[in-house]
Coordinates of C-alpha atoms and ligand atoms in Angstrom, one line a residue:
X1 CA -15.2 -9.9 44.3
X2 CA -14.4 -7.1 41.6
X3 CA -14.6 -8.8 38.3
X4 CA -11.6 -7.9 36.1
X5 CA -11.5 -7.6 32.6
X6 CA -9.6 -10.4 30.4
X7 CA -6.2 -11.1 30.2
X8 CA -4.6 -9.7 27.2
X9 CA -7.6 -7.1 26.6
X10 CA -8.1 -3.3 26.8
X11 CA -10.1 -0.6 28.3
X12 CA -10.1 2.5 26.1
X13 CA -10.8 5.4 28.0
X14 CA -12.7 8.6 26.4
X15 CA -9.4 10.3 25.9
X16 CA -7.3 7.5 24.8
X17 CA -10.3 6.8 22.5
X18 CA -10.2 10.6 21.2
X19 CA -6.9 9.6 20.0
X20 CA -7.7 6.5 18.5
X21 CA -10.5 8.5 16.6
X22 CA -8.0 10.8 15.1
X23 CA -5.8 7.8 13.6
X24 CA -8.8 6.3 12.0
X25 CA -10.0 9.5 10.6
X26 CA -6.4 9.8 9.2
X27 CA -7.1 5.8 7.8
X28 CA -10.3 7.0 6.3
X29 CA -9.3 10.0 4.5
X30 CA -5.8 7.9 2.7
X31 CA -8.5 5.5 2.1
X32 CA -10.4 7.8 0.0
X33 CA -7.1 8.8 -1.6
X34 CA -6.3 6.1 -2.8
X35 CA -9.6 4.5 -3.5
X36 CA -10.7 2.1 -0.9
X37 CA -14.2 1.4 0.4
X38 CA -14.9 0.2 3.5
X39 CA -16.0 -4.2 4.3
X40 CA -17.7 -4.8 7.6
X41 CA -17.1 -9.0 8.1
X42 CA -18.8 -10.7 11.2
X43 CA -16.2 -11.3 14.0
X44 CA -17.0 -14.8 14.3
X45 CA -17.0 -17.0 11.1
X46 CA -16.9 -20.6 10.3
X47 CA -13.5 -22.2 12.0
X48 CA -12.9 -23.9 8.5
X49 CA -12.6 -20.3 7.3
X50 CA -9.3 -19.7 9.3
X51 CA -7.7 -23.8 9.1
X52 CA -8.0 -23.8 5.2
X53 CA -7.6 -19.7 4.6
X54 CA -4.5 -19.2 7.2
X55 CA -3.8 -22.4 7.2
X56 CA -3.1 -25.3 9.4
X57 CA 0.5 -25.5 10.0
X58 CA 0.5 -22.0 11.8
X59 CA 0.5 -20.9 14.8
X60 CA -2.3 -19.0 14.7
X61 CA -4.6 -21.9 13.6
X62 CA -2.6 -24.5 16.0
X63 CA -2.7 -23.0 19.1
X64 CA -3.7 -19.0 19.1
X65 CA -7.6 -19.5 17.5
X66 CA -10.7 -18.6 20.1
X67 CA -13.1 -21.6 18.6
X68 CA -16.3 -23.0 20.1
X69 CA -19.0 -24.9 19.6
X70 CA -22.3 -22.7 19.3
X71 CA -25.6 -24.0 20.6
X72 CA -26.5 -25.5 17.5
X73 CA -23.7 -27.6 17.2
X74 CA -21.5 -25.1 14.4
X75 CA -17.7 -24.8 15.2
X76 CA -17.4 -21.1 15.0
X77 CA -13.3 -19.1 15.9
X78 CA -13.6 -15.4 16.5
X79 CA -11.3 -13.7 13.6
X80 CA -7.7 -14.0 14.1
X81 CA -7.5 -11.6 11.2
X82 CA -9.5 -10.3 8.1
X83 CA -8.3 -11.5 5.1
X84 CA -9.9 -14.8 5.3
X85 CA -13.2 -13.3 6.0
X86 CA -12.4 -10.2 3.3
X87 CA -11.8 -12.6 0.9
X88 CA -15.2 -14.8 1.8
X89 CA -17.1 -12.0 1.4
X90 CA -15.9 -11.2 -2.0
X91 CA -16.4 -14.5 -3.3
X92 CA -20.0 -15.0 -1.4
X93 CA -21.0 -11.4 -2.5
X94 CA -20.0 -12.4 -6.1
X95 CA -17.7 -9.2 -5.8
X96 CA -15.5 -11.1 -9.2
X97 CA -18.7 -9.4 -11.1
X98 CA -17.4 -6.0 -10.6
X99 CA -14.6 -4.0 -12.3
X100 CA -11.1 -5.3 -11.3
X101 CA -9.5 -5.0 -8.9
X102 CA -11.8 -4.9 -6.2
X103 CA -10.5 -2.3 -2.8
X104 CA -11.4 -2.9 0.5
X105 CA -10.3 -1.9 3.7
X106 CA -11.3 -2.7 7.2
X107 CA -11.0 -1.8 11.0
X108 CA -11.8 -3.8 14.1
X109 CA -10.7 -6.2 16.6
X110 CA -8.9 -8.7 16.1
X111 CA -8.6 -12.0 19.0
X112 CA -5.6 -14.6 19.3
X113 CA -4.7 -16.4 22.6
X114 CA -1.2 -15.4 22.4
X115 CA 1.1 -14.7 25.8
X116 CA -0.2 -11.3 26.4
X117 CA 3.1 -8.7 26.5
X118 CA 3.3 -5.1 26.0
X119 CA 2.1 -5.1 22.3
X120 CA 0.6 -8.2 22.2
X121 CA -2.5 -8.6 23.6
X122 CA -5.5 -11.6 23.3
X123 CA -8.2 -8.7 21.7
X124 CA -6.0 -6.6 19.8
X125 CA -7.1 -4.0 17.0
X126 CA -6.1 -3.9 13.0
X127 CA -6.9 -2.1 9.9
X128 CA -5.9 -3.6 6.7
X129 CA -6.2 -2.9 3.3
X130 CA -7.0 -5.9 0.3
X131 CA -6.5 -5.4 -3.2
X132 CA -8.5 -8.1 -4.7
X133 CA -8.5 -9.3 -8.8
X134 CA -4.6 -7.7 -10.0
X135 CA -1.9 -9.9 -10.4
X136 CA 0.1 -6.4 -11.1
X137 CA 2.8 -5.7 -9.4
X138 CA 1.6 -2.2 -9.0
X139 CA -0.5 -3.4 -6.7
X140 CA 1.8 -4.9 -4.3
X141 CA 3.7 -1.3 -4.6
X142 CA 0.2 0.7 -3.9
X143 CA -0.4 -1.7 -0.8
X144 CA 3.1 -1.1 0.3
X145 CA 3.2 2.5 -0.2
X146 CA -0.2 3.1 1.6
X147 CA 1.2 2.1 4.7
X148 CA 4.7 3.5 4.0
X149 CA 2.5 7.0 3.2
X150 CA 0.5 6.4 6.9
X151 CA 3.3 5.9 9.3
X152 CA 5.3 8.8 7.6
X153 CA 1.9 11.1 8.3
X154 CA 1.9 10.2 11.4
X155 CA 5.5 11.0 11.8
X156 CA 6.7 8.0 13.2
X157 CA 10.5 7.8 12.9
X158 CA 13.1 4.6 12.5
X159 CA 10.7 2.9 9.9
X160 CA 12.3 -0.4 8.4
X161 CA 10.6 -1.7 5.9
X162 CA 11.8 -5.5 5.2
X163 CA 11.3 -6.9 1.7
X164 CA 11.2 -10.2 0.8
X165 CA 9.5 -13.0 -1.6
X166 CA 8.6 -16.5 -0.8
X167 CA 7.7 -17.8 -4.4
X168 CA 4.8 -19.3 -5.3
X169 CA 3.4 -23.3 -5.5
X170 CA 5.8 -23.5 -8.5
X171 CA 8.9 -22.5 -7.3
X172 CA 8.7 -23.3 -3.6
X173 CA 8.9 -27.3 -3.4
X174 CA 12.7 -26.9 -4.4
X175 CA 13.4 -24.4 -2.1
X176 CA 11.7 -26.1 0.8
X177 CA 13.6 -29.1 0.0
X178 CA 17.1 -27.2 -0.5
X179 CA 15.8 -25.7 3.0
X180 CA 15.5 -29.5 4.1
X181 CA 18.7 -30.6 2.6
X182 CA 20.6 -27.9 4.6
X183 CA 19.1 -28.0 8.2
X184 CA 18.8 -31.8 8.4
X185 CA 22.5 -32.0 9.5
X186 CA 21.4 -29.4 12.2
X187 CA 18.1 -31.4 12.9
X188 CA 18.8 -32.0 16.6
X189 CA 20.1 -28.6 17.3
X190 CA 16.8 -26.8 16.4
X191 CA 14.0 -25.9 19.0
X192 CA 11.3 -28.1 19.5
X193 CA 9.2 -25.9 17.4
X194 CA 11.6 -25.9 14.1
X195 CA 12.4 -29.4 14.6
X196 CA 8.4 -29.3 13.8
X197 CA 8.3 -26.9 11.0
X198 CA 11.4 -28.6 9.4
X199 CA 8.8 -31.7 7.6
X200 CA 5.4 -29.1 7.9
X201 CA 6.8 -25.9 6.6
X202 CA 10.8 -25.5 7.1
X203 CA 10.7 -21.7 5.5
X204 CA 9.7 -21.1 9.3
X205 CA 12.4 -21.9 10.3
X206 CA 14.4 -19.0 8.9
X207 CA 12.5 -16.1 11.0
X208 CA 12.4 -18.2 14.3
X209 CA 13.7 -16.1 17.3
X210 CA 15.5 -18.8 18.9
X211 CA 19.4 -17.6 19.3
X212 CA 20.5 -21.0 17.9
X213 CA 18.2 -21.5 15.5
X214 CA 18.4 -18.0 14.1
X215 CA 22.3 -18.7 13.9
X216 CA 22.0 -22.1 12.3
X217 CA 19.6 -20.2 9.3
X218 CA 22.7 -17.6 8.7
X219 CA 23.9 -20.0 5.9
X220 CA 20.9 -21.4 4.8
X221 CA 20.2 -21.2 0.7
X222 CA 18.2 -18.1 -0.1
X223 CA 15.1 -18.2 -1.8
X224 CA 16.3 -15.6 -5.2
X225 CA 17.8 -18.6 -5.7
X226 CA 15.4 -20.6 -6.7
X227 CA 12.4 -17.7 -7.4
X228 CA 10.1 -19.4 -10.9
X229 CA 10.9 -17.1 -13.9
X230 CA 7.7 -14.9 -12.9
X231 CA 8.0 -14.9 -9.7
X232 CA 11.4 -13.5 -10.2
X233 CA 10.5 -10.8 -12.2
X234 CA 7.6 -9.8 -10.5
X235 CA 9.8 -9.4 -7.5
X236 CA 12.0 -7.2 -9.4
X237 CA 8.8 -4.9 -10.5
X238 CA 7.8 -4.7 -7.4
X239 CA 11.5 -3.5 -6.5
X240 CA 11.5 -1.0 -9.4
X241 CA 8.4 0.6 -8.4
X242 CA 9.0 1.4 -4.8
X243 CA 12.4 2.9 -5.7
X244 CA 10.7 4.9 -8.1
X245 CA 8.4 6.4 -5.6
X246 CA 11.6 6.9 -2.9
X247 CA 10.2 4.2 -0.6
X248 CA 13.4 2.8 0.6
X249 CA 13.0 -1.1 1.7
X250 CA 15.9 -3.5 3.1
X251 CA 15.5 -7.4 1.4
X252 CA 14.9 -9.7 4.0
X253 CA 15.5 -13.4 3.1
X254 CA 14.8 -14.1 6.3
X255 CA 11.6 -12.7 6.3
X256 CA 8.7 -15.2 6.3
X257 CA 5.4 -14.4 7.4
X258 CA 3.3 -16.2 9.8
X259 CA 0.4 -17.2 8.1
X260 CA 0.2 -19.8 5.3
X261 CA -1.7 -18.3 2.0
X262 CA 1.4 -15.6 0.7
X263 CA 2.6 -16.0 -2.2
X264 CA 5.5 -13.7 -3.9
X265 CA 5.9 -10.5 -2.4
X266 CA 5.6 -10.6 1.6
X267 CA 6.4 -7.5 3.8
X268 CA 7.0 -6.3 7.1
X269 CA 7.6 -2.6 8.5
X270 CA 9.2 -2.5 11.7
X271 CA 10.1 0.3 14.7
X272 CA 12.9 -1.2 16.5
X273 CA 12.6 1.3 18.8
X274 CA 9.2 -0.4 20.6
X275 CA 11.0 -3.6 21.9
X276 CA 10.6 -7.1 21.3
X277 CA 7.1 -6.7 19.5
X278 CA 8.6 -4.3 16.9
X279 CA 6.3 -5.4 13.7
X280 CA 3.3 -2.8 13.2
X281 CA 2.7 -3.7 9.9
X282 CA 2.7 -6.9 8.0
X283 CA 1.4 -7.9 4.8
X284 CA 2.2 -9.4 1.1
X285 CA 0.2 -11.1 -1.8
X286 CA -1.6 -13.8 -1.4
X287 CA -3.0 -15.6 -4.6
X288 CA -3.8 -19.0 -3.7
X289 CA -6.1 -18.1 -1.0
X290 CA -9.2 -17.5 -2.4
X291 CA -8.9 -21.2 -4.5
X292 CA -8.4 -22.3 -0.6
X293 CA -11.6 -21.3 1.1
X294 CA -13.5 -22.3 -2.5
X295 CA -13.5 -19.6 -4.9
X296 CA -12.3 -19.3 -8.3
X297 CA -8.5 -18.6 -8.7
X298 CA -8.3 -14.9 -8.0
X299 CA -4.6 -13.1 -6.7
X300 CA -4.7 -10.3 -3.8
X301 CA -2.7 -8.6 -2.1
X302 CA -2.8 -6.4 1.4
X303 CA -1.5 -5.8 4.6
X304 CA -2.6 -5.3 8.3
X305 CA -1.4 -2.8 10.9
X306 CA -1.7 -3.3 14.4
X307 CA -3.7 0.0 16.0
X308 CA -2.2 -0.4 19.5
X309 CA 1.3 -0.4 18.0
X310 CA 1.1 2.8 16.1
X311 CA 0.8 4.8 19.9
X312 CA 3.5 2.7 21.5
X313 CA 5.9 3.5 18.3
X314 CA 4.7 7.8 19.1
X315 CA 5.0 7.0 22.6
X316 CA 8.6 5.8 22.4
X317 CA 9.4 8.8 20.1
X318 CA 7.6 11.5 22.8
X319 CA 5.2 11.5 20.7
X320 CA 1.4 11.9 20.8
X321 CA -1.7 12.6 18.7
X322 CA -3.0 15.9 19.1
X323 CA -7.3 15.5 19.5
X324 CA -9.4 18.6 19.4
X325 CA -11.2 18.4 22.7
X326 CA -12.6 21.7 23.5
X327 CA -15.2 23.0 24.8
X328 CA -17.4 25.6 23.2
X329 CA -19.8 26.7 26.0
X330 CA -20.2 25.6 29.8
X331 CA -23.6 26.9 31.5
X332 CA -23.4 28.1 34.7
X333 CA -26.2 28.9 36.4
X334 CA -27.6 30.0 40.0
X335 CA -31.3 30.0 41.5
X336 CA -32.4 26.5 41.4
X337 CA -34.7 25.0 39.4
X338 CA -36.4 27.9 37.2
X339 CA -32.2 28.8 35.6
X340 CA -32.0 25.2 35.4
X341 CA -34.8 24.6 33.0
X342 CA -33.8 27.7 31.2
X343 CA -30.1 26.6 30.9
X344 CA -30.9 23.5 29.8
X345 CA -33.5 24.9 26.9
X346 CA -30.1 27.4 25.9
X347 CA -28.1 24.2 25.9
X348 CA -30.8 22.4 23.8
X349 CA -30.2 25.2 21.2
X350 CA -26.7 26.0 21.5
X351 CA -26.2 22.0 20.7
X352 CA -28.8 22.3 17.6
X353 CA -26.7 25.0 16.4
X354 CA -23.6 22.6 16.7
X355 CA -22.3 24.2 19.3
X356 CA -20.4 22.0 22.3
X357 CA -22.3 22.6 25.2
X358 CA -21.9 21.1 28.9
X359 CA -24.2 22.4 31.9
X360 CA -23.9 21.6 35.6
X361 CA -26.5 19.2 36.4
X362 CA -26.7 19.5 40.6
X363 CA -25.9 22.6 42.6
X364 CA -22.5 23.1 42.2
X365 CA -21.7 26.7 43.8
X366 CA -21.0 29.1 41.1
X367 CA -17.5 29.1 42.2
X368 CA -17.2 25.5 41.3
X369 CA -18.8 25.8 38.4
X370 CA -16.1 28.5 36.7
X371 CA -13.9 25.7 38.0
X372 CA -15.2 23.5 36.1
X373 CA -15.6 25.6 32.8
X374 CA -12.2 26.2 32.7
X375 CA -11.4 22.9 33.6
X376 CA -12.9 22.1 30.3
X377 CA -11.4 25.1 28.2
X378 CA -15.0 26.2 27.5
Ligands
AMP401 P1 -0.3 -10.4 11.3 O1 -1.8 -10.4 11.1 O2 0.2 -11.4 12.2 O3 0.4 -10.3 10.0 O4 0.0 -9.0 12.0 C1 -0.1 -7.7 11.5 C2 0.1 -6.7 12.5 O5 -0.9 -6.8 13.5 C3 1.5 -6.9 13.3 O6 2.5 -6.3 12.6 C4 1.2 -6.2 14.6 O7 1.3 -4.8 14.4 C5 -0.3 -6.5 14.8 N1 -0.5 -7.6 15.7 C6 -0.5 -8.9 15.4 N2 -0.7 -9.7 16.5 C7 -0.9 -8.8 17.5 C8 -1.2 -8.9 18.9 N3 -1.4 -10.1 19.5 N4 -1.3 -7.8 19.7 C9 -1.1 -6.6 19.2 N5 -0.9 -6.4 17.8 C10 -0.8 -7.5 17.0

């Protein structure tokens, strides 16, 4: 029997791969532009990493984590994300000693058993950005506007970018009860799931997808309602700056993110176009985390983008990256052995000069080997 590869994973083929390349060149060079350096976490960590840093009332950490017992006996999940682990490393590397903030950014796969779709997948690819050690608001605007900068770059078309803020350990406890107050009434018309998040974490229940439940939110109490004096005018900061640099957002009290640890400003950037899976950016700030997994209090703020999304949104707009594939030289040769050792010494050179090179290995005729060299737009 053929073995298959998993469900919900990829094969990236050399020219889907060529494209890939191209985006994270273009990642790499904004990076340097605005002054982030690269983190490299393990793709396995500790499970207690992801309950306490993502927290345990999502559904990521419920039901979506790839966790197992190693042979000596250490619960271990395969990252789910990268903030959690960014955000370990910075406390375990003692990164707090440097000059504030600290910028990182990362690339790499990502793995959630989720019910694979087109756009979702179980092995799944982000790059991310964390701005670690400013409680600025600028910072929130410079995270925002990096990827607002990328998917305009790219020239991706129909961008929404959704605006919201969902308080802080202050402010929230009123709102979640005024949440409470107002859904009770509905309690038994909820999904299954809401009827959940109603006692764990009702704010969920405002960007659930169920047609009824969705409905039932329309009148709930909005959050600017109830936003602490800071958190307020942070929120209104954050606002300021983005108009200021033409970066036009919608607010989105309905927006909530899935994961536990934001705090304040949370955002999402959407291409409607691309179907149900539509989000291909998310991200907001997140100061309590790094108290969670241990550390000193310390406020960040970042987003992740979802790789495989950006070429569904070009795909659905025609669209497609451009890769420089070609060839500089093709070797053809003729006589057997003797023009094969001497074509492959040229080739040895030509490379060395930084030339591309490709030579026929077997005995193609020489017919089929101009074929092949302008096959291969040598
Ligand atoms: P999140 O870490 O859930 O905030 O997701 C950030 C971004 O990663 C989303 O906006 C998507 O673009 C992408 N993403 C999340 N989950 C998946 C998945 N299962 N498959 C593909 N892309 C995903």
């Amino acid at each position: 029997m053929v073995i298959s590869r998993p469900r919900g994973t990829n094969d990236f083929l050399p020219e889907a791969s060529a494209k890939w390349q191209a985006v994270e060149a273009l990642l790499r060079f904004l990076c340097r532009n605005y002054g982030f350096g690269e983190i490299r976490t393990p793709i396995f960590e500790e499970t207690e990493l992801f309950s306490r840093g993502v927290g345990n009332t999502t559904d990521i950490v419920q039901k979506e984590m790839y966790t197992f017992t190693d042979s000596g006996g250490r619960s271990v999940t395969l990252r789910p994300e990268n903030t959690a682990g960014a955000c370990r490393a910075y406390v375990e590397n003692k990164l707090y000693g440097l000059p504030q903030p600290v910028k990182l950014y990362y690339m790499g796969p990502m793995f959630r058993y989720e019910r694979p779709q087109a756009g979702r997948y179980r092995q799944f690819h982000q790059f991310g950005i964390e701005i670690i050690g400013s409680s600025a608001p600028t910072a929130d605007a410079e995270a925002i506007g990096f990827a607002w900068d990328f998917y305009n770059r790219l020239g991706i078309r129909d961008l929404r970018l959704a605006l919201n803020s969902v308080g802080c350990p202050d402010c929230r406890p009123a709102y979640r009860e005024a949440l409470r107050d107002f859904f009770r009434p509905h309690l038994g018309e909820l999904c299954p799931s809401c009827q959940d998040r109603f006692e764990r974490n009702p704010l969920r229940i405002l960007d659930c997808k169920s047609p009824v439940c969705h409905k039932i939110g329309e009148g709930a109490p909005q959050i600017y309602d109830y936003l602490c004096p800071d958190c307020a005018g942070h929120f209104e900061t954050v606002k300021g700056l983005l108009q200021a640099a033409d970066i036009p957002y919608v607010l989105d009290p309905h927006m909530v993110r899935g994961l536990d640890y934001y705090t304040k400003t949370a955002f999402e950037i959407a291409v409607d176009r691309i179907g149900a899976q539509s989000a291909v950016c998310g991200g907001g700030r997140y100061d309590g985390l790094i108290q969670e997994i241990g550390g000193e209090p310390c406020p960040g703020v970042g987003f992740a983008l979802g790789m495989e999304r950006i070429f569904s949104a070009l795909a659905a707009q025609d669209d497609t990256i451009e890769t420089d594939d070609e060839l500089d030289v093709y070797i053809i040769t003729a006589g057997g052995q003797a023009a094969k050792a001497a074509a492959f010494a040229l080739a040895t050179r030509l490379r060395a000069a930084e030339l591309s090179v490709e030579l026929e290995y077997g005995e193609k005729s020489f017919k089929a080997q101009i074929k092949a060299a302008n096959r291969l737009n040598a």
